[in-house]
Amino acid sequence: MAEETKVRTYEPPEEFARDANVDDASIYEEAEQDYEGFWAERAREMHWFREWDRVLDWDPPEAQWFVGGKLNVAYNCLDYQVEQGRGDKTAILWEGDEPGDSRTFTYSELKSEVERFANVLKGLGVEKGDPVAIYLPMIPELPIAMLACARIGAPHSVVFGAFSADSLRDRINDCVAKVLVTADGGPRGGKVTPLKANADEALEDTPSIESVVVAQRSGEDVDMAEGRDRYWNDLMDEADAECPAEEMDSEDILYILYSSGSTGKPKGIVHTTGGYLTQVKATTKWVLDVKEDDVFWCQADIGWVTGHSYLVYGPLSNGATTVQFEGTPSYPGPDRHWDVIERNGVTIYYSAPTVIRAFMKQGTEPIEKHDLSSLRLLGTVGEPINPRAWEWYHENIGKGRCPIVDTWWQTETGGIMISPLPGLTTTKPGSATRPFPGIFVDIYDEDDNPIEGAGKGNLVITKPWPGMLRTIYKDPERFRKTYWERLGDKYFVEDGAERDEDGYYTITGRIDDVMNVSGHRIGTMEVESALVSHKAVVESAVIGRHDEDKGQAIVAYVILEGDREGSEDLIKELKDQVRKAIGPHARPEEIIFTPDLPKTRSGKIMRRVLRGVAEGEDDLGDVSTLADPSVVDDLKEARS
Ligand code: WTA
């Protein structure tokens, strides 16, 4: 982070520290001495039908947490909250795409909806252990469907609503779901995504699907296949009201969530029940400092892990009020987020660097129109936040009074791993600071030796943690190879990081072939395979170029077949091809036609060179290992 010249630090404001959920620094030491005991204490704050026999069984790379324990995640998020007197408290505060369009559910109401929908699923033949695919926009039916799955022990696989028909098809087929839950269409930013039409395209090639449930949101006409497709409301009307929660084993699967890796095929990340909820609940309480009177807004889409953990399971298992927002930051105006905060009295706002940088660009006028005094804590996740954006966030949104928690974690980790505790930690802009108590991380050099003291290298997690992924769905070998082959019993993160003299960690970005575009993980190979499936393309290489707003922008180098010439039309076709194969968020920003790619003598593409060219650098470093160094000039010319 070149811009960081001065390091200013920020103490937790006194008033905040006084009331914070954690205010005793000795917890770090306690957790270090006995991390199993520490996590067991957190787990005891939840509801268990049966307590565990052992906290942890660790047979690398296989971990089991709270062995023999029985619980239900939906019970913890609903029944247990009602039992504690929160029946009439708002659980979900939903705000639609159009300002003023809102729906709220108390804990009792949410419980009723979930029980009924759980019976709908059962009626469609879903049994404990059967995966259910969910392809919904950001409407309350989405958390309801997830919690209904959790209630009956059916693992859910939520597919982000902006994913294409092809992506949906592959995800359904990988987990062999019998039921798909979708909607007619999803409004967002004043436009409607035709979810049912996309689903219909996917369903042409998903032999396992027997039933489709269609929630009505946008109201447009959709095709309903006789005998297969039914409307959500009709099924709910017919369903019984009561559905007891299944007693799930701590290690039963809660969900599968697909995430990009360094091959073309996304990984089905598997999370289980007891350990996952323990970590997610504890970090929501300690890092996001959620309390009884808070209105907590995690503005991630539920289609990503952040929405799973911190819009649904974390806040609800803590009995909090969680905001679910359907729209975008810029519709109908650039002040929409501030309007949502003001009207709903949001107290905690958990956002992403890419969103903050977009706000920075607009200046402070949209903010000044609104009263943001309800806010008391700010958060960020998804990619490194540059110190300038951090400072801007602190000053303009937090008005200098709200601490910022920069939280580092991954789909694989399930919950927050490195972050300040807002009432305790002195923060430094740009740094995620220290591992959460009971989490152990380190930095290793290229030869896989731990680095002492301050230094820069590869981030490693050295001990198992409760929310860790248990495997890659139906591919334990890929699980072992991706994360454990390199270090045996330590988890190789595939992020670079720097540790300073105070032991603070700053994450520098991915070290594998995964791009981070506006906080979304996209594999270079996924985009490459989409491109080469076009008949004009012989070969392609995709890289993420640095981008001020999005973190990274996708640049694709493409070799065309025979003597075919590149054209504006072809560029559009290729961009659309990627959009169709993956989704709009993966559409390349730039396509560069080139006669050749920079390869080493062993045939490996030197992405460093491609990145240098895309970023307009004159000095591309040492290119002597290239099989044909003259390629570099061709590339520079192709881009100009
Ligand atoms: C990056 C999102 C820097 C990182 C929860 C990680 C971050 C990847 C931060 C996971 C942060 C996430 N600072 N980088 N605070 N948070 N990342 O699976 O590269 O969508 O490996 O999970 O995002 O992305 P994922």
CSV table of C-alpha atoms and ligand atoms in Angstrom, one decimal, residues 259 304-306 380-385 406-412 418 432 493-495 507-510 516 519-521, ligand 1:
chain,number,residue,atom,x,y,z
A,259,SER,CA,-16.6,-20.5,-4.4
A,304,TRP,CA,-22.1,-14.8,-0.7
A,305,VAL,CA,-20.7,-16.2,2.5
A,306,THR,CA,-20.8,-12.8,4.2
A,380,THR,CA,-15.5,-3.8,6.2
A,381,VAL,CA,-14.8,-7.1,4.5
A,382,GLY,CA,-14.0,-8.7,1.2
A,383,GLU,CA,-10.7,-7.2,0.1
A,384,PRO,CA,-7.9,-5.0,1.4
A,385,ILE,CA,-9.0,-1.5,2.3
A,406,ASP,CA,-11.6,-4.4,9.1
A,407,THR,CA,-12.5,-8.1,9.2
A,408,TRP,CA,-10.4,-10.7,7.3
A,409,TRP,CA,-11.9,-14.1,6.5
A,410,GLN,CA,-13.0,-16.3,3.6
A,411,THR,CA,-15.8,-18.6,2.4
A,412,GLU,CA,-13.6,-21.4,3.7
A,418,ILE,CA,-8.5,-11.5,11.9
A,432,ALA,CA,-7.1,-6.1,10.0
A,493,VAL,CA,-4.6,-19.5,2.9
A,494,GLU,CA,-3.5,-18.4,-0.5
A,495,ASP,CA,-3.4,-14.8,0.6
A,507,ILE,CA,-3.5,-8.6,4.0
A,508,THR,CA,-2.0,-7.8,0.7
A,509,GLY,CA,-4.2,-9.9,-1.6
A,510,ARG,CA,-4.5,-13.3,-3.3
A,516,ASN,CA,-11.1,-10.1,-6.5
A,519,GLY,CA,-15.0,-8.2,-3.4
A,520,HIS,CA,-16.2,-11.1,-5.6
A,521,ARG,CA,-13.9,-14.0,-6.0
B,1,WTA,C1,-10.1,-11.3,0.6
B,1,WTA,C2,-15.3,-13.1,1.9
B,1,WTA,C3,-8.1,-8.0,2.9
B,1,WTA,C4,-9.0,-12.2,0.8
B,1,WTA,C5,-15.5,-13.0,3.4
B,1,WTA,C6,-9.7,-13.6,1.0
B,1,WTA,C7,-9.8,-9.6,2.4
B,1,WTA,C8,-10.9,-13.4,0.1
B,1,WTA,C9,-10.5,-9.2,3.6
B,1,WTA,C10,-12.0,-14.3,0.5
B,1,WTA,C11,-10.0,-8.1,4.3
B,1,WTA,C12,-11.6,-10.8,2.6
B,1,WTA,N1,-8.8,-7.6,4.0
B,1,WTA,N2,-8.6,-9.0,2.1
B,1,WTA,N3,-10.6,-7.6,5.4
B,1,WTA,N4,-11.6,-9.9,3.6
B,1,WTA,N5,-10.5,-10.6,1.8
B,1,WTA,O1,-14.3,-16.2,0.1
B,1,WTA,O2,-8.2,-12.3,-0.4
B,1,WTA,O3,-15.5,-14.2,-0.9
B,1,WTA,O4,-8.9,-14.7,0.8
B,1,WTA,O5,-14.9,-14.4,1.5
B,1,WTA,O6,-11.2,-12.0,0.1
B,1,WTA,O7,-13.2,-14.0,-0.3
B,1,WTA,P1,-14.5,-14.8,0.0
